[in-house]
Short mmCIF file of C-alpha atoms in Angstrom, two decimals:
data_model
loop_
_atom_site.label_atom_id
_atom_site.label_comp_id
_atom_site.label_asym_id
_atom_site.label_seq_id
_atom_site.Cartn_x
_atom_site.Cartn_y
_atom_site.Cartn_z
CA MET A 1 -0.26 -49.30 -112.42
CA PRO A 2 2.21 -51.53 -114.28
CA GLU A 3 5.79 -50.31 -114.67
CA LEU A 4 5.97 -48.33 -117.89
CA THR A 5 9.05 -46.98 -119.53
CA SER A 6 7.17 -44.88 -122.02
CA VAL A 7 4.90 -42.24 -120.49
CA VAL A 8 4.17 -40.28 -123.66
CA GLU A 9 4.27 -41.67 -127.19
CA LEU A 10 3.33 -39.84 -130.39
CA GLU A 11 3.32 -41.69 -133.73
CA GLY A 12 2.94 -39.79 -137.00
CA VAL A 13 0.74 -37.12 -135.42
CA SER A 14 -0.60 -34.31 -137.57
CA PHE A 15 -3.07 -31.69 -136.41
CA ALA A 16 -5.09 -28.88 -137.97
CA TYR A 17 -7.46 -26.51 -136.17
CA ARG A 18 -9.14 -25.84 -139.53
CA ALA A 19 -9.16 -28.04 -142.61
CA GLY A 20 -6.09 -27.36 -144.73
CA VAL A 21 -4.22 -25.31 -142.10
CA ARG A 22 -1.88 -27.79 -140.45
CA VAL A 23 -0.24 -26.72 -137.21
CA LEU A 24 1.73 -29.95 -136.78
CA GLU A 25 2.87 -32.39 -139.45
CA ASP A 26 3.99 -35.99 -138.89
CA VAL A 27 5.28 -35.64 -135.34
CA SER A 28 6.72 -38.70 -133.61
CA PHE A 29 8.45 -38.68 -130.26
CA GLU A 30 8.54 -40.48 -126.97
CA VAL A 31 9.05 -39.42 -123.36
CA SER A 32 10.20 -42.03 -120.87
CA ALA A 33 9.26 -42.21 -117.20
CA GLY A 34 11.28 -39.76 -115.09
CA GLU A 35 12.49 -37.73 -118.08
CA PHE A 36 12.57 -33.94 -118.00
CA VAL A 37 11.83 -32.65 -121.50
CA ALA A 38 11.64 -29.03 -122.62
CA ILE A 39 9.43 -28.44 -125.65
CA ALA A 40 10.55 -25.20 -127.22
CA GLY A 41 10.15 -23.25 -130.42
CA PRO A 42 8.91 -19.96 -131.81
CA ASN A 43 5.46 -18.59 -131.03
CA GLY A 44 2.92 -20.21 -133.35
CA GLY A 45 5.25 -23.14 -133.97
CA GLY A 46 2.81 -25.66 -132.47
CA LYS A 47 4.42 -26.46 -129.10
CA THR A 48 1.30 -25.67 -127.05
CA THR A 49 -0.80 -27.67 -129.52
CA LEU A 50 1.60 -30.57 -129.06
CA LEU A 51 1.10 -30.43 -125.30
CA ARG A 52 -2.69 -30.19 -125.66
CA LEU A 53 -2.60 -33.30 -127.85
CA VAL A 54 -0.62 -35.13 -125.15
CA LEU A 55 -3.13 -34.05 -122.49
CA GLY A 56 -6.14 -35.17 -124.55
CA LEU A 57 -7.47 -31.61 -124.91
CA GLU A 58 -7.16 -31.89 -128.70
CA ARG A 59 -7.48 -34.95 -130.92
CA PRO A 60 -4.94 -35.55 -133.69
CA THR A 61 -6.11 -35.26 -137.28
CA THR A 62 -3.96 -38.27 -138.08
CA GLY A 63 -1.62 -40.42 -136.02
CA THR A 64 -1.77 -41.75 -132.49
CA VAL A 65 -1.12 -40.22 -129.07
CA ARG A 66 -0.58 -42.59 -126.15
CA VAL A 67 -0.19 -41.42 -122.54
CA PHE A 68 0.57 -44.08 -119.94
CA GLY A 69 -0.13 -46.58 -122.72
CA GLN A 70 -3.70 -45.32 -123.27
CA VAL A 71 -4.92 -43.75 -126.51
CA GLY A 72 -7.08 -40.63 -126.65
CA GLY A 73 -6.50 -39.00 -123.28
CA LYS A 74 -8.22 -41.77 -121.30
CA SER A 75 -7.31 -41.77 -117.63
CA VAL A 76 -5.21 -44.55 -116.19
CA ASP A 77 -5.55 -45.78 -112.61
CA GLY A 78 -2.69 -44.47 -110.48
CA ALA A 79 -1.48 -42.06 -113.16
CA ARG A 80 -1.86 -38.45 -112.14
CA ILE A 81 -1.34 -35.52 -114.44
CA GLY A 82 -0.58 -32.05 -113.07
CA TYR A 83 -1.18 -29.30 -115.63
CA LEU A 84 -0.40 -25.61 -115.65
CA PRO A 85 -2.14 -24.06 -118.70
CA GLN A 86 -0.69 -21.21 -120.73
CA ARG A 87 -1.58 -17.77 -119.32
CA ALA A 88 -3.13 -19.64 -116.40
CA ARG A 89 -5.37 -17.49 -114.28
CA VAL A 90 -8.21 -18.01 -111.91
CA VAL A 91 -11.47 -16.91 -113.49
CA GLY A 92 -14.34 -15.36 -111.57
CA GLU A 93 -14.63 -12.49 -109.17
CA ALA A 94 -14.52 -14.30 -105.84
CA PRO A 95 -11.50 -13.67 -103.59
CA VAL A 96 -10.29 -17.27 -103.86
CA THR A 97 -7.34 -18.03 -101.55
CA VAL A 98 -4.09 -19.80 -102.38
CA ARG A 99 -5.19 -22.85 -100.35
CA GLU A 100 -8.56 -22.99 -102.12
CA VAL A 101 -6.94 -22.82 -105.56
CA VAL A 102 -4.34 -25.47 -104.71
CA SER A 103 -7.06 -27.73 -103.23
CA THR A 104 -8.80 -27.87 -106.61
CA GLY A 105 -5.62 -29.49 -107.96
CA ARG A 106 -6.13 -32.40 -105.57
CA LEU A 107 -9.19 -33.71 -107.40
CA THR A 108 -7.22 -36.28 -109.40
CA SER A 109 -6.30 -38.06 -106.19
CA ALA A 110 -9.26 -37.20 -103.96
CA GLY A 111 -12.14 -37.38 -106.44
CA ILE A 112 -14.98 -34.86 -106.58
CA TRP A 113 -17.24 -36.24 -103.83
CA GLY A 114 -17.49 -34.80 -100.34
CA PRO A 115 -14.91 -32.90 -98.31
CA LEU A 116 -11.12 -33.40 -98.55
CA ARG A 117 -9.61 -36.02 -96.26
CA ARG A 118 -6.86 -35.12 -93.82
CA SER A 119 -4.20 -36.71 -96.03
CA ASP A 120 -5.42 -34.58 -98.97
CA ARG A 121 -5.26 -31.40 -96.89
CA GLU A 122 -1.71 -32.31 -95.88
CA ALA A 123 -0.75 -32.86 -99.53
CA VAL A 124 -2.18 -29.43 -100.37
CA ALA A 125 -0.15 -27.86 -97.54
CA ARG A 126 3.00 -29.61 -98.82
CA ALA A 127 2.43 -28.30 -102.36
CA ILE A 128 2.02 -24.77 -101.01
CA GLU A 129 5.17 -25.17 -98.92
CA THR A 130 7.08 -26.49 -101.94
CA VAL A 131 6.51 -23.23 -103.82
CA GLY A 132 7.31 -21.14 -100.72
CA LEU A 133 3.85 -19.69 -100.12
CA SER A 134 3.01 -21.20 -96.73
CA ASP A 135 2.82 -17.77 -95.09
CA ARG A 136 0.35 -16.59 -97.76
CA ALA A 137 -1.75 -19.76 -97.93
CA ASP A 138 -4.93 -18.03 -96.75
CA SER A 139 -4.42 -14.81 -98.72
CA PRO A 140 -6.73 -14.15 -101.67
CA LEU A 141 -4.84 -14.87 -104.87
CA ARG A 142 -5.66 -11.46 -106.33
CA THR A 143 -3.72 -9.74 -103.52
CA LEU A 144 -0.45 -11.46 -104.55
CA SER A 145 2.11 -10.38 -107.15
CA GLY A 146 2.09 -11.96 -110.63
CA GLY A 147 5.06 -14.19 -109.73
CA MET A 148 3.41 -15.39 -106.51
CA GLN A 149 0.15 -16.10 -108.34
CA GLN A 150 2.06 -18.20 -110.86
CA ARG A 151 3.74 -20.12 -108.00
CA ALA A 152 0.30 -20.78 -106.47
CA LEU A 153 -0.90 -22.20 -109.78
CA ILE A 154 2.22 -24.37 -109.99
CA ALA A 155 1.38 -25.61 -106.48
CA LYS A 156 -2.08 -26.49 -107.81
CA ALA A 157 -0.43 -28.62 -110.52
CA LEU A 158 1.73 -30.28 -107.83
CA ALA A 159 -1.12 -30.93 -105.38
CA SER A 160 -2.11 -34.22 -106.98
CA GLU A 161 1.49 -35.46 -106.48
CA PRO A 162 1.63 -35.98 -110.24
CA THR A 163 3.43 -38.72 -112.10
CA LEU A 164 3.39 -36.48 -115.20
CA LEU A 165 3.73 -32.72 -114.80
CA ALA A 166 2.90 -30.57 -117.84
CA LEU A 167 3.72 -26.86 -117.68
CA ASP A 168 2.84 -24.48 -120.51
CA GLU A 169 4.84 -21.23 -120.49
CA PRO A 170 5.26 -21.37 -116.69
CA THR A 171 7.68 -18.43 -116.57
CA THR A 172 5.52 -15.87 -118.36
CA GLY A 173 5.35 -12.74 -116.21
CA VAL A 174 7.68 -14.24 -113.61
CA ASP A 175 10.87 -12.47 -112.48
CA ALA A 176 14.30 -14.01 -113.15
CA GLU A 177 14.83 -15.12 -109.55
CA SER A 178 11.49 -16.98 -109.50
CA GLN A 179 12.36 -18.57 -112.86
CA ASP A 180 15.61 -19.93 -111.42
CA SER A 181 13.88 -21.26 -108.29
CA LEU A 182 11.30 -22.95 -110.54
CA GLY A 183 14.15 -24.71 -112.36
CA VAL A 184 15.57 -25.92 -109.02
CA LEU A 185 12.12 -27.07 -107.85
CA LEU A 186 11.46 -29.06 -111.03
CA GLU A 187 14.85 -30.71 -110.84
CA GLU A 188 14.07 -31.77 -107.24
CA LEU A 189 10.72 -33.21 -108.26
CA ARG A 190 12.37 -35.22 -110.99
CA THR A 191 15.28 -36.55 -108.92
CA GLN A 192 13.42 -37.14 -105.63
CA PHE A 193 10.04 -38.37 -106.87
CA GLY A 194 10.74 -39.52 -110.41
CA VAL A 195 8.15 -37.13 -111.87
CA THR A 196 8.10 -36.99 -115.66
CA ILE A 197 8.12 -33.34 -116.72
CA LEU A 198 7.02 -31.69 -119.97
CA TYR A 199 8.06 -28.05 -119.93
CA VAL A 200 6.72 -25.97 -122.81
CA SER A 201 8.27 -22.55 -123.24
CA HIS A 202 9.82 -20.26 -125.81
CA GLU A 203 12.37 -19.29 -123.15
CA PHE A 204 13.95 -22.31 -121.53
CA GLY A 205 17.03 -20.67 -120.03
CA ALA A 206 15.85 -21.39 -116.48
CA VAL A 207 15.82 -25.15 -117.09
CA GLU A 208 18.37 -25.62 -119.88
CA HIS A 209 20.96 -26.93 -117.41
CA VAL A 210 18.60 -29.50 -115.83
CA VAL A 211 16.57 -30.93 -118.73
CA ASP A 212 17.46 -34.25 -120.35
CA ARG A 213 16.23 -33.23 -123.79
CA ILE A 214 15.05 -30.26 -125.73
CA VAL A 215 12.46 -30.82 -128.43
CA LEU A 216 12.26 -27.90 -130.85
CA VAL A 217 8.93 -27.57 -132.61
CA ARG A 218 8.18 -25.52 -135.71
CA GLY A 219 5.30 -27.23 -137.51
CA GLY A 220 7.16 -30.46 -136.83
CA ILE A 221 10.11 -31.53 -134.73
CA VAL A 222 13.26 -29.81 -135.98
CA TYR A 223 15.53 -30.92 -133.13
CA ASP A 224 15.26 -33.59 -130.44
CA GLY A 225 18.29 -34.14 -128.26
CA PRO A 226 20.37 -32.90 -125.34
CA PRO A 227 20.76 -29.14 -124.80
CA SER A 228 24.49 -29.47 -125.51
CA GLY A 229 23.77 -30.56 -129.09
CA LEU A 230 21.46 -27.65 -129.81
CA PRO A 231 22.46 -25.75 -132.96
CA GLY A 232 23.60 -22.23 -132.09
CA VAL A 233 20.91 -20.55 -134.16
CA TRP A 234 18.24 -22.23 -132.03
CA HIS A 235 19.79 -21.50 -128.67
CA ASP A 236 17.18 -18.96 -127.85
CA PRO A 237 14.29 -19.87 -130.12
CA SER A 238 12.30 -16.79 -129.15
CA HIS A 239 14.81 -14.82 -131.19
CA THR A 240 14.84 -16.95 -134.32
CA HIS A 241 13.37 -14.18 -136.41
CA ALA A 242 15.99 -11.65 -135.32
CA MET B 1 -47.63 -10.23 -90.13
CA LEU B 2 -46.82 -13.77 -88.98
CA ASP B 3 -50.40 -14.21 -87.72
CA LEU B 4 -51.41 -14.70 -91.33
CA GLU B 5 -50.82 -18.18 -92.75
CA PHE B 6 -50.09 -16.94 -96.26
CA MET B 7 -47.29 -14.76 -94.88
CA ARG B 8 -45.82 -17.64 -92.87
CA LEU B 9 -45.87 -19.79 -95.99
CA ALA B 10 -44.41 -16.98 -98.10
CA LEU B 11 -41.60 -16.38 -95.59
CA ALA B 12 -40.80 -20.09 -95.17
CA THR B 13 -40.75 -20.59 -98.94
CA GLY B 14 -38.82 -17.35 -99.36
CA VAL B 15 -36.09 -18.46 -96.94
CA ILE B 16 -35.49 -21.61 -99.01
CA VAL B 17 -35.45 -19.57 -102.22
CA GLY B 18 -33.17 -17.00 -100.55
CA VAL B 19 -30.60 -19.70 -99.82
CA LEU B 20 -30.99 -21.68 -103.05
CA ALA B 21 -30.93 -18.85 -105.62
CA PRO B 22 -27.51 -17.40 -104.61
CA ALA B 23 -26.08 -20.89 -103.95
CA VAL B 24 -26.74 -21.81 -107.59
CA GLY B 25 -26.10 -18.29 -108.86
CA PHE B 26 -22.62 -18.44 -107.29
CA PHE B 27 -21.48 -20.93 -109.93
CA LEU B 28 -23.04 -18.88 -112.76
CA VAL B 29 -21.47 -15.61 -111.61
CA GLU B 30 -18.01 -17.13 -111.07
CA ARG B 31 -18.26 -18.73 -114.54
CA GLN B 32 -19.09 -15.26 -115.89
CA ALA B 33 -22.51 -16.45 -117.02
CA SER B 34 -24.64 -14.22 -114.78
CA LEU B 35 -27.41 -13.80 -117.34
CA VAL B 36 -28.17 -17.50 -117.71
CA GLY B 37 -30.80 -17.25 -114.95
CA ASP B 38 -32.50 -14.44 -116.88
CA GLY B 39 -32.61 -16.53 -120.06
CA LEU B 40 -34.03 -19.49 -118.16
CA GLY B 41 -36.69 -17.24 -116.63
CA HIS B 42 -37.93 -16.41 -120.12
CA VAL B 43 -37.98 -20.09 -121.09
CA ALA B 44 -39.90 -20.82 -117.88
CA PHE B 45 -42.44 -18.23 -119.06
CA ALA B 46 -43.07 -20.41 -122.11
CA GLY B 47 -43.44 -23.35 -119.73
CA VAL B 48 -46.07 -21.50 -117.67
CA ALA B 49 -47.93 -20.81 -120.91
CA VAL B 50 -47.85 -24.51 -121.81
CA GLY B 51 -49.27 -25.28 -118.36
CA TYR B 52 -52.21 -22.93 -118.93
CA LEU B 53 -52.76 -24.30 -122.42
CA LEU B 54 -52.81 -27.94 -121.25
CA GLY B 55 -54.59 -27.25 -117.98
CA ILE B 56 -51.80 -28.73 -115.81
CA SER B 57 -49.57 -27.24 -113.10
CA PRO B 58 -47.68 -24.25 -114.57
CA VAL B 59 -44.88 -24.84 -112.02
CA LEU B 60 -44.29 -28.34 -113.38
CA THR B 61 -44.33 -27.25 -117.02
CA ALA B 62 -42.08 -24.27 -116.19
CA LEU B 63 -39.62 -26.67 -114.55
CA VAL B 64 -39.57 -28.95 -117.60
CA ALA B 65 -39.18 -25.99 -119.98
CA ALA B 66 -36.39 -24.43 -117.92
CA VAL B 67 -34.48 -27.73 -117.74
CA ILE B 68 -34.77 -28.13 -121.53
CA GLY B 69 -33.65 -24.51 -121.99
CA ALA B 70 -30.69 -24.98 -119.64
CA LEU B 71 -29.54 -28.11 -121.44
CA ALA B 72 -29.96 -26.35 -124.80
CA ILE B 73 -27.75 -23.43 -123.67
CA GLU B 74 -25.10 -25.85 -122.40
CA TRP B 75 -25.22 -27.93 -125.59
CA LEU B 76 -25.01 -24.87 -127.88
CA ARG B 77 -22.12 -23.48 -125.81
CA THR B 78 -20.01 -26.61 -125.68
CA ARG B 79 -20.88 -28.71 -128.73
CA ARG B 80 -21.86 -26.21 -131.38
CA GLY B 81 -19.15 -23.68 -130.58
CA ALA B 82 -21.63 -20.83 -130.08
CA ALA B 83 -20.36 -18.05 -127.82
CA GLY B 84 -22.02 -18.08 -124.40
CA ASP B 85 -24.03 -14.92 -125.04
CA GLN B 86 -25.18 -16.12 -128.49
CA ALA B 87 -26.43 -19.43 -127.07
CA LEU B 88 -28.18 -17.49 -124.33
CA ALA B 89 -29.75 -15.01 -126.77
CA LEU B 90 -31.08 -17.80 -128.98
CA VAL B 91 -32.78 -19.62 -126.08
CA PHE B 92 -33.81 -16.35 -124.38
CA TYR B 93 -35.72 -14.91 -127.36
CA THR B 94 -37.18 -18.23 -128.51
CA GLY B 95 -38.50 -18.77 -124.99
CA ILE B 96 -40.15 -15.37 -124.64
CA ALA B 97 -41.62 -15.55 -128.16
CA ALA B 98 -43.02 -19.03 -127.57
CA GLY B 99 -44.43 -17.81 -124.24
CA VAL B 100 -46.24 -14.86 -125.81
CA VAL B 101 -47.74 -17.00 -128.58
CA LEU B 102 -48.80 -19.83 -126.26
CA ILE B 103 -50.24 -17.52 -123.57
CA SER B 104 -52.29 -15.74 -126.22
CA LYS B 105 -53.48 -19.12 -127.55
CA ALA B 106 -54.48 -20.19 -124.02
CA GLY B 107 -56.32 -16.89 -123.45
CA ALA B 108 -54.44 -16.48 -120.16
CA LEU B 109 -53.31 -12.86 -120.35
CA ASN B 110 -54.78 -12.18 -116.92
CA VAL B 111 -53.96 -11.64 -113.26
CA ASN B 112 -52.80 -15.26 -112.75
CA LEU B 113 -50.10 -14.81 -115.36
CA PHE B 114 -48.89 -11.60 -113.71
CA GLN B 115 -48.43 -13.52 -110.45
CA PHE B 116 -45.90 -15.73 -112.20
CA LEU B 117 -44.19 -12.85 -113.94
CA PHE B 118 -43.75 -10.60 -110.92
CA GLY B 119 -44.33 -12.92 -107.94
CA SER B 120 -47.11 -12.82 -105.43
CA ILE B 121 -47.01 -13.81 -101.78
CA LEU B 122 -50.74 -14.51 -101.91
CA THR B 123 -50.25 -17.41 -104.32
CA VAL B 124 -48.01 -19.55 -102.10
CA THR B 125 -49.90 -22.62 -100.93
CA ARG B 126 -48.87 -25.41 -98.57
CA ALA B 127 -48.33 -27.64 -101.60
CA ASP B 128 -46.05 -24.97 -103.13
CA PHE B 129 -44.08 -24.77 -99.90
CA LEU B 130 -43.59 -28.54 -99.76
CA THR B 131 -42.55 -28.65 -103.42
CA VAL B 132 -39.99 -25.86 -102.88
CA LEU B 133 -38.78 -27.53 -99.67
CA VAL B 134 -38.16 -30.93 -101.29
CA LEU B 135 -36.60 -29.56 -104.48
CA GLY B 136 -34.61 -26.90 -102.61
CA VAL B 137 -33.14 -29.32 -100.08
CA GLY B 138 -32.35 -31.77 -102.90
CA ALA B 139 -30.56 -29.07 -104.88
CA LEU B 140 -28.59 -27.79 -101.88
CA THR B 141 -27.56 -31.33 -100.94
CA THR B 142 -26.32 -31.89 -104.49
CA ILE B 143 -24.24 -28.69 -104.28
CA ALA B 144 -22.81 -29.69 -100.88
CA ILE B 145 -21.74 -33.13 -102.15
CA LEU B 146 -20.27 -31.87 -105.44
CA PHE B 147 -18.95 -28.54 -104.11
CA ARG B 148 -15.23 -29.20 -104.72
CA GLY B 149 -15.79 -30.54 -108.22
CA LEU B 150 -18.09 -27.66 -109.13
CA VAL B 151 -15.59 -25.10 -107.82
CA ALA B 152 -12.69 -26.71 -109.70
CA THR B 153 -14.72 -26.72 -112.91
CA VAL B 154 -15.61 -23.06 -112.50
CA LEU B 155 -12.07 -21.92 -111.65
CA ASP B 156 -10.18 -23.96 -114.25
CA GLY B 157 -12.25 -26.04 -116.67
CA GLU B 158 -9.34 -27.29 -118.78
CA GLY B 159 -7.13 -28.16 -115.82
CA SER B 160 -10.03 -30.06 -114.27
CA ARG B 161 -10.65 -31.95 -117.53
CA VAL B 162 -6.99 -33.02 -117.62
CA ALA B 163 -7.29 -34.12 -113.98
CA GLY B 164 -10.11 -36.47 -114.99
CA VAL B 165 -12.96 -34.40 -113.52
CA PRO B 166 -16.24 -34.94 -115.42
CA VAL B 167 -16.44 -31.27 -116.41
CA THR B 168 -19.25 -31.65 -118.96
CA ARG B 169 -21.45 -33.55 -116.53
CA LEU B 170 -20.82 -31.01 -113.76
CA ASN B 171 -21.72 -28.16 -116.13
CA VAL B 172 -24.98 -29.98 -116.89
CA VAL B 173 -25.61 -30.31 -113.13
CA VAL B 174 -25.22 -26.53 -112.73
CA ALA B 175 -27.52 -25.89 -115.71
CA VAL B 176 -30.23 -28.18 -114.31
CA LEU B 177 -29.88 -26.65 -110.82
CA ALA B 178 -30.30 -23.17 -112.35
CA ALA B 179 -33.46 -24.32 -114.15
CA LEU B 180 -34.80 -25.86 -110.93
CA THR B 181 -34.12 -22.64 -109.02
CA VAL B 182 -35.99 -20.55 -111.57
CA ALA B 183 -39.00 -22.88 -111.47
CA VAL B 184 -39.28 -23.10 -107.68
CA SER B 185 -38.61 -19.39 -107.10
CA MET B 186 -41.09 -17.88 -109.54
CA ARG B 187 -43.98 -17.89 -107.04
CA ILE B 188 -42.07 -15.60 -104.69
CA VAL B 189 -39.88 -13.37 -106.84
CA GLY B 190 -41.46 -13.81 -110.26
CA ILE B 191 -39.99 -15.09 -113.51
CA LEU B 192 -38.72 -11.68 -114.58
CA LEU B 193 -36.76 -11.03 -111.39
CA ILE B 194 -35.55 -14.43 -110.18
CA ALA B 195 -32.22 -14.06 -112.00
CA ALA B 196 -31.53 -10.96 -109.91
CA LEU B 197 -31.78 -12.99 -106.71
CA MET B 198 -29.32 -15.48 -108.21
CA VAL B 199 -26.78 -12.78 -109.06
CA LEU B 200 -27.02 -9.70 -106.80
CA PRO B 201 -26.28 -11.43 -103.45
CA VAL B 202 -23.24 -13.12 -105.04
CA ILE B 203 -21.71 -9.97 -106.49
CA ALA B 204 -22.38 -8.19 -103.18
CA ALA B 205 -20.56 -11.00 -101.34
CA ASN B 206 -17.66 -10.83 -103.82
CA ARG B 207 -17.05 -7.26 -102.63
CA VAL B 208 -16.64 -8.05 -98.94
CA ALA B 209 -15.67 -11.73 -98.69
CA TRP B 210 -12.15 -12.94 -97.88
CA SER B 211 -12.21 -16.37 -99.53
CA LEU B 212 -14.23 -18.49 -101.91
CA ARG B 213 -16.05 -20.28 -99.12
CA SER B 214 -16.90 -17.04 -97.34
CA THR B 215 -18.22 -15.66 -100.67
CA PHE B 216 -20.51 -18.68 -100.95
CA ALA B 217 -21.74 -18.39 -97.34
CA LEU B 218 -22.24 -14.61 -97.49
CA SER B 219 -24.13 -14.94 -100.80
CA MET B 220 -26.68 -17.21 -99.16
CA MET B 221 -26.89 -14.98 -96.09
CA PHE B 222 -27.51 -11.88 -98.24
CA GLY B 223 -30.10 -13.83 -100.23
CA VAL B 224 -32.06 -14.88 -97.14
CA CYS B 225 -31.87 -11.39 -95.62
CA ALA B 226 -33.04 -9.80 -98.90
CA VAL B 227 -36.05 -12.14 -99.04
CA ILE B 228 -37.06 -11.64 -95.38
CA ALA B 229 -36.57 -7.85 -95.48
CA GLY B 230 -38.13 -7.56 -98.94
CA LEU B 231 -41.24 -9.57 -98.03
CA SER B 232 -41.69 -7.63 -94.77
CA ILE B 233 -41.38 -4.25 -96.51
CA ALA B 234 -43.70 -5.42 -99.28
CA TYR B 235 -46.30 -6.53 -96.71
CA TYR B 236 -46.31 -3.33 -94.66
CA ALA B 237 -45.91 -0.89 -97.58
CA ASN B 238 -48.26 -2.82 -99.90
CA LEU B 239 -45.58 -3.21 -102.59
CA PRO B 240 -44.96 -6.04 -105.07
CA PRO B 241 -42.77 -8.61 -103.25
CA GLY B 242 -40.50 -9.62 -106.17
CA GLY B 243 -39.46 -6.08 -106.97
CA THR B 244 -39.01 -5.17 -103.30
CA ILE B 245 -36.81 -8.23 -102.62
CA VAL B 246 -34.60 -7.43 -105.59
CA LEU B 247 -34.30 -3.76 -104.62
CA VAL B 248 -33.17 -4.81 -101.13
CA ALA B 249 -30.59 -7.15 -102.72
CA ALA B 250 -29.40 -4.27 -104.92
CA GLY B 251 -29.13 -2.18 -101.73
CA PHE B 252 -26.88 -4.89 -100.21
CA PHE B 253 -24.64 -4.63 -103.26
CA LEU B 254 -24.34 -0.85 -102.90
CA VAL B 255 -23.54 -1.12 -99.17
CA ALA B 256 -21.01 -3.93 -99.79
CA SER B 257 -19.33 -1.90 -102.56
CA GLY B 258 -19.15 1.14 -100.24
CA LEU B 259 -17.65 -0.95 -97.42
CA SER B 260 -15.13 -2.50 -99.80
CA ALA B 261 -14.05 0.95 -101.03
CA VAL B 262 -13.65 2.23 -97.47
CA VAL B 263 -11.56 -0.81 -96.46
CA ARG B 264 -9.32 -0.43 -99.55
CA ARG B 265 -8.68 3.23 -98.76
CA GLY B 266 -8.03 2.45 -95.09
#
């Protein structure tokens, strides 16, 4: 993959789920390689939609979305995207284990054919170790606490050793201690491996001290800059209506 | 019992069906689409009717009809935004209605038709066995090769799509495998009960398994055991094989649920 400075690029992007009801209007912003960006804003403000546009899960009504220089969510050789969806959960009734869930996150690197290679299994074990679940690797996910389940799903997003990590509301249902350790983990990933991180949340306290930028979204971008420059009224955007 | 060739053929065919039906059903159950097999059974009924009407193999026409039905359900679900149960209902009722009209037109409301609806061990021929063997082994090989991709798609469709997994194509593979299973299994279990053999062993395994892989393996084991026990009971007690096999599978579910409850309390 050629060296790219811009990992994510949005130009004049608008989006509507239904005709006439615009969720996002004329959004332009750029995320450079190795940046850690928090996308915040009130519920219903369009931050999850913005992330889905970046990931190619939605197509813009107008404007252009480029990821790794490619338009329209096309995959790029060597570029790996780790994604933790909002309210992520494992569907189905089967007692799927932590290792089995995390292994499914390795598909970007390993492909879908045949069994996992040894190097892939080692990468899965490393991802599980990174989130501190090595001793529960073979436990069924449903036997773990909500916070542990969330950490397992984060490990799934890490298993592909992503170049871009996208997390949507990763701290929902997670205790304060786990939120802080997530912030530390993400900072390590950024500094040690140069991972570009998009962190979508209405509560960004756990990462406020480690992110490069905060992008506040309410139908459009209302603030894009360092956390220190954040207007006081926005400091906790989940309370903007208070 | 095994002195009789028709029973040997029925058991050999049944073992393949007993492995295949839960192996495919596993992906339907975990995707919370357990009734897809039932819908495809009704479409296969229309296919059997077409076979009688045209004077060609009802198994072949049932296979074609079930594949078309499976693709229609998948297309309605993903492209037209229909809810899963609505897409299923549309195909389900159209299939059964077309079957009734076509069977009546072919004048085939007779014993032969009932063999397809409820299964009959007497109808399994060597040619049937070979057909089931080839298609069954092909389907199981496909599942073995694509297992990780299929599991990822079932557990987290959106995450897999972002990871570059061909989710739509894998969903089509599951739909076609389900159609194939219905078509090759109808001689043994019958069109009306095949879906049960795709679902009951899996939900029984879900109760007692300890991982996803063990759920998959136990599902197939329960499926084979249900077929062997069901066919044996049906032979000695002179009962319909399809219904007996499914009742045994339902018994496995009850036992597995009981065991699971005991373990939880312990």
